[in-house]
C-alpha cells in the first residue's frame, strides 16, 4: 500500500462549505484514480489521505492534474512514538541522500502537530527528530531558511502520523463541480483550450462545443479538437464535446447578409445554437478564448455584438492577456503542440475582404434577420454529434 497525503488550497477558507468542498475533492480523486487498482481515499482534519495498491508514480501523475489540490507528498505512515518516528525519518533520508559523499547538505525538519495527545509541541518534535537524523548523517547541516532537503512530519490524532521528504506541486484552484457548469467554445487554436483550463481550475464542470465546417474544412480540424479535449480530460473526471455542423448556417449567412458582418454573425449563430443546447443541458455561462484587440474581430464593439445573442454570461478568462502569455500557458498545460497543427477553423470560410471592426448591435441584428435561420438552427442542433471522454493520463506530461 502506498500512502499519499494531499493538501488543498483555498478550501480551508470556505468556512461552512468546507465539508462539501472536501467531499467533492475526495469524490473527484476517487473518479480520477478508478483504473489504478484498489484505492482508499479518506480525510483527516485538513488533509486527504490516498492509500493505493496501484503504481505510486501513476497515482502521483494523476494527482498533478486534479484542480483543488495545492500539493501532495508520497508519505510513510507512523504512530505517535517519537523514537519510531525518528527511525523512519533516518530511513527516509538514507534513501534520498547521495551515497558515499560527505558534501554538506542543508537540512531542515518541519513538524506540524494537530493531535494534542503528545506533550511535545511542533518545535520540540522537530528538534528531537532532527537531532537524531543529524547524528546519523554528519554531512547534514541545519539551515532553516534555505534547506536542500526537508523532512516533514505531521502528527495527527488517533495514533497516526506521517513523514515525507518532497512536496509535489498540484494545480491549485477549486475542485471540479464546486462552481457552476460552463460550456467552452473550443476552436482548435491556442487560446480556447487555455480558457477552458482556467475555468476547470475555478471548479467549473466544463462541456465543450466546437463548430465544424465540413466539407469546406477538412476532417483533420475536427480530429484536432478531439485531441485537445482528450488532453484536457486530465483535469476533470468526465467531459462531453458537442461537434456542430456549421457549413449550412455559414452558407445562409453568406447568401443573405452583408459581407463585412460575416465574422460577427458566425459568432452570434454559435451562441444561438448553444442556446438551443442549453435547453437540454445545465450550463450557467459560456467561455471563449477571446482577448481584447487580439484580432480585428475582438474589439469591444464586436464583443458586444456577439454577446448580444447569449442569454447567460460570456466568460473570457484571457481577456487581458498577451498572446505570448497565453502561449506560455498553453505549453505548460500541454495543449500547444496540438494547437499549432495547421488545420483551418470554420471562421476562415467565406472570410470577408474587409471585416467590420466597429459593429453596432442593432445593425448586426437587422442584418442577421435577412437570413432565414430558424429552421436551419433546429436542423443543425439535430445533426450535432455528441462525444464523451473519460479522464486519462500519460506517464510524463507536466514538465518540472
Ligand atoms: P483560438 O486560438 O482559441 O482559436 P483566436 O485567437 O484564433 O482563438 P478567434 O478565431 O477569433 O480567435 O476565436 C475567438 C474565440 O471564439 C475562440 O477562442 C473560441 O472560444 C471561439 N471560436 C472560434 N472558432 C470556433 C469554433 N470553430 N468552434 C467553437 N468556438 C470557436
Ligand atoms: Mg481561432
Short mmCIF file of C-alpha atoms and ligand atoms in Angstrom, two decimals:
data_model
loop_
_atom_site.label_atom_id
_atom_site.label_comp_id
_atom_site.label_asym_id
_atom_site.label_seq_id
_atom_site.Cartn_x
_atom_site.Cartn_y
_atom_site.Cartn_z
CA UNK A 1 0.00 0.00 0.00
CA UNK A 2 1.36 3.45 -0.90
CA UNK A 3 0.28 6.42 1.17
CA UNK A 4 -0.03 9.89 -0.32
CA UNK A 5 -1.02 12.92 1.69
CA UNK A 6 -2.93 15.57 -0.26
CA UNK A 7 -3.07 19.21 0.81
CA UNK A 8 -5.68 21.53 -0.63
CA UNK A 9 -5.53 25.19 -1.25
CA UNK A 10 -8.42 27.58 -0.92
CA UNK A 11 -10.77 25.04 0.60
CA UNK A 12 -9.78 25.89 4.11
CA UNK A 13 -11.05 29.42 3.54
CA UNK A 14 -14.53 28.34 2.70
CA UNK A 15 -15.96 28.27 6.24
CA UNK A 16 -19.17 26.31 6.49
CA UNK A 17 -18.79 24.93 2.97
CA UNK A 18 -15.57 23.23 3.92
CA UNK A 19 -17.02 19.74 4.27
CA UNK A 20 -18.81 19.97 0.97
CA UNK A 21 -15.61 21.09 -0.80
CA UNK A 22 -13.54 18.35 0.82
CA UNK A 23 -16.08 15.69 -0.11
CA UNK A 24 -16.21 16.92 -3.71
CA UNK A 25 -12.42 16.78 -3.94
CA UNK A 26 -12.38 13.25 -2.49
CA UNK A 27 -15.07 12.15 -4.93
CA UNK A 28 -13.07 13.59 -7.84
CA UNK A 29 -9.84 11.95 -6.67
CA UNK A 30 -11.64 8.59 -6.49
CA UNK A 31 -13.00 9.02 -10.03
CA UNK A 32 -9.61 10.02 -11.42
CA UNK A 33 -7.95 7.00 -9.80
CA UNK A 34 -10.65 4.46 -10.77
CA UNK A 35 -8.45 2.44 -13.10
CA UNK A 36 -5.48 2.17 -10.79
CA UNK A 37 -6.46 -0.81 -8.67
CA UNK A 38 -7.61 -0.83 -5.06
CA UNK A 39 -7.61 2.69 -3.66
CA UNK A 40 -8.87 4.22 -0.41
CA UNK A 41 -9.44 7.95 -0.10
CA UNK A 42 -10.17 9.30 3.36
CA UNK A 43 -9.85 12.55 5.24
CA UNK A 44 -8.25 13.52 8.43
CA UNK A 45 -8.50 17.09 9.70
CA UNK A 46 -7.12 19.42 7.00
CA UNK A 47 -5.73 16.66 4.77
CA UNK A 48 -6.87 13.95 2.35
CA UNK A 49 -5.11 10.60 2.50
CA UNK A 50 -4.86 8.41 -0.57
CA UNK A 51 -3.88 4.80 0.01
CA UNK A 52 -3.40 2.79 -3.15
CA UNK A 53 -2.15 -0.57 -4.26
CA UNK A 54 -1.63 0.92 -7.73
CA UNK A 55 1.61 2.30 -9.14
CA UNK A 56 2.77 5.23 -6.99
CA UNK A 57 4.21 7.09 -9.99
CA UNK A 58 0.98 6.91 -11.95
CA UNK A 59 -1.01 8.00 -8.91
CA UNK A 60 1.29 10.98 -8.36
CA UNK A 61 1.00 11.95 -12.03
CA UNK A 62 -2.78 11.83 -11.95
CA UNK A 63 -2.93 13.96 -8.80
CA UNK A 64 -0.93 16.69 -10.56
CA UNK A 65 -3.92 17.44 -12.80
CA UNK A 66 -6.75 17.47 -10.31
CA UNK A 67 -7.95 21.03 -9.58
CA UNK A 68 -8.31 21.84 -5.89
CA UNK A 69 -5.06 20.13 -4.85
CA UNK A 70 -2.35 22.55 -3.67
CA UNK A 71 0.39 19.96 -3.22
CA UNK A 72 0.93 16.37 -2.12
CA UNK A 73 3.62 14.02 -0.88
CA UNK A 74 4.40 10.36 -1.01
CA UNK A 75 4.44 9.61 2.71
CA UNK A 76 5.41 6.95 5.23
CA UNK A 77 2.80 6.34 7.91
CA UNK A 78 3.80 6.04 11.57
CA UNK A 79 2.29 6.07 15.06
CA UNK A 80 2.92 8.60 17.84
CA UNK A 81 6.13 7.08 19.20
CA UNK A 82 8.86 9.67 18.62
CA UNK A 83 11.60 7.01 18.71
CA UNK A 84 9.79 5.18 15.92
CA UNK A 85 9.23 8.43 14.01
CA UNK A 86 12.94 9.27 14.25
CA UNK A 87 13.87 5.82 12.92
CA UNK A 88 11.57 6.23 9.93
CA UNK A 89 12.97 9.74 9.38
CA UNK A 90 16.50 8.31 9.25
CA UNK A 91 15.41 5.58 6.81
CA UNK A 92 13.73 8.12 4.54
CA UNK A 93 16.75 10.43 4.50
CA UNK A 94 19.07 7.49 3.82
CA UNK A 95 17.14 6.64 0.66
CA UNK A 96 17.38 10.19 -0.62
CA UNK A 97 20.95 11.06 0.32
CA UNK A 98 23.68 10.51 -2.26
CA UNK A 99 25.85 7.54 -1.28
CA UNK A 100 29.49 7.79 -0.12
CA UNK A 101 29.79 11.53 -0.13
CA UNK A 102 30.31 13.94 2.69
CA UNK A 103 29.49 17.10 0.74
CA UNK A 104 27.44 19.18 3.20
CA UNK A 105 23.70 19.28 2.56
CA UNK A 106 21.43 21.99 4.00
CA UNK A 107 18.73 20.29 6.03
CA UNK A 108 15.58 21.10 7.97
CA UNK A 109 12.86 19.24 9.83
CA UNK A 110 9.41 20.78 9.92
CA UNK A 111 6.74 19.34 12.16
CA UNK A 112 3.02 20.01 12.37
CA UNK A 113 1.06 18.64 15.30
CA UNK A 114 -2.74 18.58 15.10
CA UNK A 115 -3.03 15.92 17.84
CA UNK A 116 -2.73 17.34 21.32
CA UNK A 117 -2.24 13.91 22.93
CA UNK A 118 1.52 14.12 22.90
CA UNK A 119 3.24 16.51 25.30
CA UNK A 120 5.87 17.98 22.93
CA UNK A 121 4.93 20.90 20.70
CA UNK A 122 5.78 21.06 16.97
CA UNK A 123 9.10 22.78 17.52
CA UNK A 124 10.20 20.30 20.16
CA UNK A 125 9.27 17.38 17.91
CA UNK A 126 11.28 18.89 15.05
CA UNK A 127 14.29 19.40 17.32
CA UNK A 128 14.11 15.91 18.76
CA UNK A 129 13.76 14.08 15.44
CA UNK A 130 16.17 16.47 13.71
CA UNK A 131 18.79 15.75 16.38
CA UNK A 132 18.60 12.01 15.73
CA UNK A 133 18.81 12.44 11.96
CA UNK A 134 21.80 14.77 12.29
CA UNK A 135 23.55 12.21 14.48
CA UNK A 136 23.06 9.58 11.78
CA UNK A 137 24.25 11.73 8.89
CA UNK A 138 27.09 14.12 9.79
CA UNK A 139 27.04 15.69 6.30
CA UNK A 140 23.67 17.32 7.07
CA UNK A 141 23.86 20.96 8.19
CA UNK A 142 20.82 22.67 9.67
CA UNK A 143 19.50 25.51 7.51
CA UNK A 144 16.02 26.65 8.40
CA UNK A 145 15.70 29.30 5.69
CA UNK A 146 17.08 27.64 2.56
CA UNK A 147 17.21 23.85 3.02
CA UNK A 148 18.06 21.47 0.17
CA UNK A 149 16.37 18.63 1.96
CA UNK A 150 13.35 18.99 4.22
CA UNK A 151 11.91 16.21 6.32
CA UNK A 152 8.24 16.85 7.04
CA UNK A 153 6.38 15.29 9.97
CA UNK A 154 2.67 15.59 10.59
CA UNK A 155 1.28 14.24 13.85
CA UNK A 156 -2.42 13.50 13.63
CA UNK A 157 -4.89 12.28 16.22
CA UNK A 158 -5.67 8.59 16.85
CA UNK A 159 -2.06 7.46 16.96
CA UNK A 160 -1.41 8.41 13.37
CA UNK A 161 1.36 10.44 11.86
CA UNK A 162 3.25 10.66 8.57
CA UNK A 163 6.70 11.56 7.33
CA UNK A 164 7.65 12.80 3.87
CA UNK A 165 10.54 14.42 2.06
CA UNK A 166 9.09 16.03 -1.04
CA UNK A 167 6.10 18.27 -1.73
CA UNK A 168 4.85 17.97 -5.30
CA UNK A 169 3.03 20.99 -6.72
CA UNK A 170 -0.62 20.50 -7.70
CA UNK A 171 -2.97 22.59 -9.85
CA UNK A 172 -4.32 24.73 -7.02
CA UNK A 173 -7.76 26.23 -7.58
CA UNK A 174 -11.06 24.58 -6.69
CA UNK A 175 -12.38 21.02 -7.14
CA UNK A 176 -14.39 20.34 -10.28
CA UNK A 177 -18.09 20.73 -9.58
CA UNK A 178 -17.83 23.26 -6.75
CA UNK A 179 -18.65 26.13 -9.15
CA UNK A 180 -21.38 26.18 -11.79
CA UNK A 181 -21.22 24.25 -15.09
CA UNK A 182 -19.98 26.09 -18.21
CA UNK A 183 -19.87 25.49 -21.95
CA UNK A 184 -16.50 26.27 -23.51
CA UNK A 185 -16.25 27.30 -27.17
CA UNK A 186 -13.23 25.40 -28.42
CA UNK A 187 -11.76 26.21 -31.81
CA UNK A 188 -8.55 24.27 -32.18
CA UNK A 189 -6.50 27.45 -31.76
CA UNK A 190 -4.06 28.19 -28.95
CA UNK A 191 -6.41 30.30 -26.84
CA UNK A 192 -9.62 28.41 -26.24
CA UNK A 193 -8.01 25.32 -24.62
CA UNK A 194 -6.24 27.66 -22.17
CA UNK A 195 -9.52 29.46 -21.43
CA UNK A 196 -11.15 26.06 -20.72
CA UNK A 197 -8.34 25.10 -18.36
CA UNK A 198 -8.76 28.35 -16.42
CA UNK A 199 -12.44 27.61 -15.81
CA UNK A 200 -11.80 23.99 -14.80
CA UNK A 201 -9.29 25.30 -12.28
CA UNK A 202 -12.03 27.50 -10.83
CA UNK A 203 -14.19 24.43 -10.18
CA UNK A 204 -16.47 24.76 -13.23
CA UNK A 205 -17.53 21.47 -14.81
CA UNK A 206 -16.72 22.20 -18.46
CA UNK A 207 -18.62 20.97 -21.50
CA UNK A 208 -17.10 21.72 -24.91
CA UNK A 209 -18.69 22.89 -28.13
CA UNK A 210 -16.95 23.01 -31.47
CA UNK A 211 -18.33 24.33 -34.77
CA UNK A 212 -17.11 22.49 -37.80
CA UNK A 213 -17.48 23.50 -41.42
CA UNK A 214 -17.28 20.20 -43.28
CA UNK A 215 -16.99 19.96 -46.33
CA UNK A 216 -15.43 23.46 -46.58
CA UNK A 217 -12.96 22.46 -43.86
CA UNK A 218 -11.28 19.04 -43.67
CA UNK A 219 -11.83 16.24 -41.17
CA UNK A 220 -8.42 16.95 -39.61
CA UNK A 221 -9.59 20.09 -37.82
CA UNK A 222 -12.35 18.09 -36.12
CA UNK A 223 -9.79 15.48 -35.06
CA UNK A 224 -7.57 18.24 -33.70
CA UNK A 225 -10.34 19.41 -31.38
CA UNK A 226 -10.98 15.82 -30.27
CA UNK A 227 -7.27 15.55 -29.47
CA UNK A 228 -7.42 18.77 -27.47
CA UNK A 229 -10.44 17.66 -25.44
CA UNK A 230 -8.80 14.26 -24.87
CA UNK A 231 -5.80 16.08 -23.46
CA UNK A 232 -7.92 18.43 -21.34
CA UNK A 233 -9.76 15.42 -19.92
CA UNK A 234 -6.96 15.07 -17.41
CA UNK A 235 -8.42 17.95 -15.45
CA UNK A 236 -11.94 16.68 -14.76
CA UNK A 237 -13.39 13.17 -14.37
CA UNK A 238 -15.68 13.26 -17.43
CA UNK A 239 -16.09 15.59 -20.41
CA UNK A 240 -18.55 15.98 -23.26
CA UNK A 241 -17.87 17.59 -26.64
CA UNK A 242 -20.62 18.78 -28.97
CA UNK A 243 -19.49 18.94 -32.59
CA UNK A 244 -21.84 21.17 -34.56
CA UNK A 245 -22.00 21.03 -38.39
CA UNK A 246 -21.85 24.73 -39.21
CA UNK A 247 -21.46 24.84 -43.02
CA UNK A 248 -25.16 25.27 -43.88
CA UNK A 249 -25.51 28.21 -41.49
CA UNK A 250 -22.39 29.87 -42.88
CA UNK A 251 -23.69 29.41 -46.40
CA UNK A 252 -27.03 31.00 -45.48
CA UNK A 253 -25.22 33.96 -43.89
CA UNK A 254 -23.05 34.35 -46.97
CA UNK A 255 -26.08 34.35 -49.26
CA UNK A 256 -28.30 36.78 -47.35
CA UNK A 257 -26.22 39.08 -45.14
CA UNK A 258 -23.70 41.88 -45.53
CA UNK A 259 -20.23 40.51 -46.29
CA UNK A 260 -18.49 42.71 -43.71
CA UNK A 261 -20.64 41.28 -40.87
CA UNK A 262 -19.88 37.62 -41.56
CA UNK A 263 -17.42 37.02 -38.73
CA UNK A 264 -19.70 38.68 -36.18
CA UNK A 265 -22.71 36.75 -37.47
CA UNK A 266 -20.88 33.41 -37.34
CA UNK A 267 -20.11 34.10 -33.70
CA UNK A 268 -23.70 35.17 -32.96
CA UNK A 269 -25.02 32.00 -34.56
CA UNK A 270 -22.63 29.94 -32.44
CA UNK A 271 -24.31 31.44 -29.40
CA UNK A 272 -27.80 30.90 -30.81
CA UNK A 273 -27.07 27.21 -31.33
CA UNK A 274 -25.54 26.92 -27.86
CA UNK A 275 -28.74 28.50 -26.52
CA UNK A 276 -30.70 25.62 -28.05
CA UNK A 277 -28.40 23.02 -26.46
CA UNK A 278 -28.69 24.88 -23.16
CA UNK A 279 -32.35 23.89 -23.05
CA UNK A 280 -31.27 20.26 -22.69
CA UNK A 281 -28.15 20.53 -20.51
CA UNK A 282 -27.35 22.59 -17.45
CA UNK A 283 -24.96 25.44 -18.23
CA UNK A 284 -24.63 28.72 -16.37
CA UNK A 285 -22.10 30.55 -18.58
CA UNK A 286 -20.26 30.33 -21.89
CA UNK A 287 -16.46 30.52 -22.13
CA UNK A 288 -14.40 31.83 -25.05
CA UNK A 289 -10.68 32.37 -25.65
CA UNK A 290 -11.12 35.99 -26.69
CA UNK A 291 -8.73 38.78 -25.64
CA UNK A 292 -9.36 42.45 -26.31
CA UNK A 293 -7.85 43.56 -29.61
CA UNK A 294 -6.03 40.28 -30.27
CA UNK A 295 -7.51 40.14 -33.76
CA UNK A 296 -9.64 42.71 -35.58
CA UNK A 297 -12.85 40.89 -34.66
CA UNK A 298 -12.16 41.11 -30.93
CA UNK A 299 -12.89 44.81 -30.41
CA UNK A 300 -15.17 45.79 -27.53
CA UNK A 301 -17.89 46.75 -30.04
CA UNK A 302 -17.75 43.34 -31.70
CA UNK A 303 -17.71 41.53 -28.37
CA UNK A 304 -20.91 43.43 -27.53
CA UNK A 305 -22.44 42.40 -30.88
CA UNK A 306 -21.74 38.71 -30.37
CA UNK A 307 -22.59 38.56 -26.68
CA UNK A 308 -25.99 40.07 -27.52
CA UNK A 309 -27.03 36.64 -28.84
CA UNK A 310 -26.31 34.93 -25.49
CA UNK A 311 -28.74 34.88 -22.56
CA UNK A 312 -26.14 33.92 -19.93
CA UNK A 313 -22.72 35.47 -19.13
CA UNK A 314 -19.90 35.01 -21.62
CA UNK A 315 -16.72 34.45 -19.60
CA UNK A 316 -13.40 35.34 -21.21
CA UNK A 317 -10.62 34.34 -18.82
CA UNK A 318 -7.90 35.51 -21.27
CA UNK A 319 -9.41 38.94 -21.87
CA UNK A 320 -6.41 40.95 -20.66
CA UNK A 321 -3.61 38.62 -21.69
CA UNK A 322 -0.97 38.93 -24.42
CA UNK A 323 -0.63 36.18 -26.99
CA UNK A 324 2.85 35.43 -25.58
CA UNK A 325 1.44 34.88 -22.08
CA UNK A 326 -1.32 32.63 -23.42
CA UNK A 327 1.19 30.66 -25.48
CA UNK A 328 3.36 30.08 -22.44
CA UNK A 329 0.38 28.69 -20.53
CA UNK A 330 -0.63 26.50 -23.48
CA UNK A 331 2.87 24.99 -23.40
CA UNK A 332 2.63 24.40 -19.67
CA UNK A 333 -0.80 22.78 -19.95
CA UNK A 334 0.41 20.69 -22.88
CA UNK A 335 -2.13 21.83 -25.49
CA UNK A 336 0.29 24.00 -27.51
CA UNK A 337 1.73 21.19 -29.64
CA UNK A 338 -1.76 20.09 -30.66
CA UNK A 339 -3.00 23.64 -31.28
CA UNK A 340 -0.22 24.58 -33.68
CA UNK A 341 -1.10 21.88 -36.19
CA UNK A 342 -2.03 23.88 -39.26
CA UNK A 343 -5.68 22.96 -39.86
CA UNK A 344 -8.12 25.76 -40.66
CA UNK A 345 -11.02 26.82 -38.41
CA UNK A 346 -14.56 27.34 -39.69
CA UNK A 347 -14.23 31.11 -39.18
CA UNK A 348 -11.95 31.22 -42.25
CA UNK A 349 -14.78 30.04 -44.54
CA UNK A 350 -16.06 32.86 -46.81
CA UNK A 351 -13.92 35.30 -44.83
CA UNK A 352 -14.87 38.92 -45.67
CA UNK A 353 -12.28 41.01 -47.50
CA UNK A 354 -12.83 43.90 -45.08
CA UNK A 355 -14.45 42.69 -41.84
CA UNK A 356 -16.47 45.07 -39.65
CA UNK A 357 -14.37 46.17 -36.68
CA UNK A 358 -16.82 48.55 -35.00
CA UNK A 359 -20.04 46.52 -35.16
CA UNK A 360 -23.27 48.12 -33.97
CA UNK A 361 -25.64 45.74 -32.18
CA UNK A 362 -28.90 46.94 -33.80
CA UNK A 363 -27.42 46.94 -37.32
CA UNK A 364 -25.98 43.46 -36.89
CA UNK A 365 -29.31 42.17 -35.55
CA UNK A 366 -31.14 43.64 -38.58
CA UNK A 367 -28.62 42.11 -40.95
CA UNK A 368 -28.98 38.69 -39.28
CA UNK A 369 -32.78 39.00 -39.75
CA UNK A 370 -32.27 38.93 -43.54
CA UNK A 371 -31.31 35.24 -43.44
CA UNK A 372 -33.90 32.57 -42.79
CA UNK A 373 -32.17 30.80 -39.94
CA UNK A 374 -34.81 29.38 -37.56
CA UNK A 375 -35.35 26.03 -39.32
CA UNK A 376 -31.65 25.77 -40.10
CA UNK A 377 -30.69 26.21 -36.43
CA UNK A 378 -33.13 23.48 -35.45
CA UNK A 379 -31.76 21.13 -38.14
CA UNK A 380 -28.18 21.88 -37.11
CA UNK A 381 -28.91 21.05 -33.47
CA UNK A 382 -30.50 17.77 -34.59
CA UNK A 383 -27.34 16.85 -36.52
CA UNK A 384 -24.97 17.76 -33.71
CA UNK A 385 -22.63 14.97 -32.72
CA UNK A 386 -22.07 14.23 -29.00
CA UNK A 387 -18.75 12.71 -27.88
CA UNK A 388 -17.88 11.52 -24.37
CA UNK A 389 -14.44 11.50 -22.77
CA UNK A 390 -13.09 9.83 -19.64
CA UNK A 391 -10.18 11.27 -17.71
CA UNK A 392 -6.85 9.92 -18.88
CA UNK A 393 -3.21 10.42 -18.01
CA UNK A 394 0.06 9.60 -19.63
CA UNK A 395 3.14 8.98 -17.53
CA UNK A 396 5.00 12.10 -18.43
CA UNK A 397 3.29 15.37 -19.18
CA UNK A 398 3.67 18.12 -16.63
CA UNK A 399 7.31 19.10 -17.12
CA UNK A 400 9.14 20.05 -13.94
P1 LIG B 1 -8.30 30.46 -30.67
O1 LIG B 1 -6.80 30.43 -30.54
O2 LIG B 1 -8.98 29.96 -29.49
O3 LIG B 1 -8.77 29.82 -31.95
P2 LIG B 1 -8.31 33.01 -31.87
O4 LIG B 1 -7.38 33.99 -31.31
O5 LIG B 1 -7.93 32.31 -33.10
O6 LIG B 1 -8.70 31.99 -30.74
P3 LIG B 1 -10.90 33.59 -32.97
O7 LIG B 1 -10.71 32.62 -34.05
O8 LIG B 1 -11.35 34.97 -33.29
O9 LIG B 1 -9.65 33.83 -32.05
O10 LIG B 1 -11.91 32.98 -31.96
C1 LIG B 1 -12.22 33.60 -30.75
C2 LIG B 1 -12.94 32.59 -29.86
O11 LIG B 1 -14.16 32.17 -30.47
C3 LIG B 1 -12.15 31.32 -29.66
O12 LIG B 1 -11.21 31.45 -28.62
C4 LIG B 1 -13.24 30.33 -29.33
O13 LIG B 1 -13.64 30.45 -27.99
C5 LIG B 1 -14.39 30.81 -30.23
N1 LIG B 1 -14.35 30.07 -31.51
C6 LIG B 1 -13.79 30.41 -32.68
N2 LIG B 1 -13.97 29.47 -33.63
C7 LIG B 1 -14.66 28.48 -33.04
C8 LIG B 1 -15.15 27.19 -33.45
N3 LIG B 1 -14.95 26.75 -34.68
N4 LIG B 1 -15.85 26.45 -32.58
C9 LIG B 1 -16.04 26.88 -31.30
N5 LIG B 1 -15.61 28.07 -30.86
C10 LIG B 1 -14.92 28.85 -31.70
MG1 LIG B 2 -9.40 30.50 -33.74
#
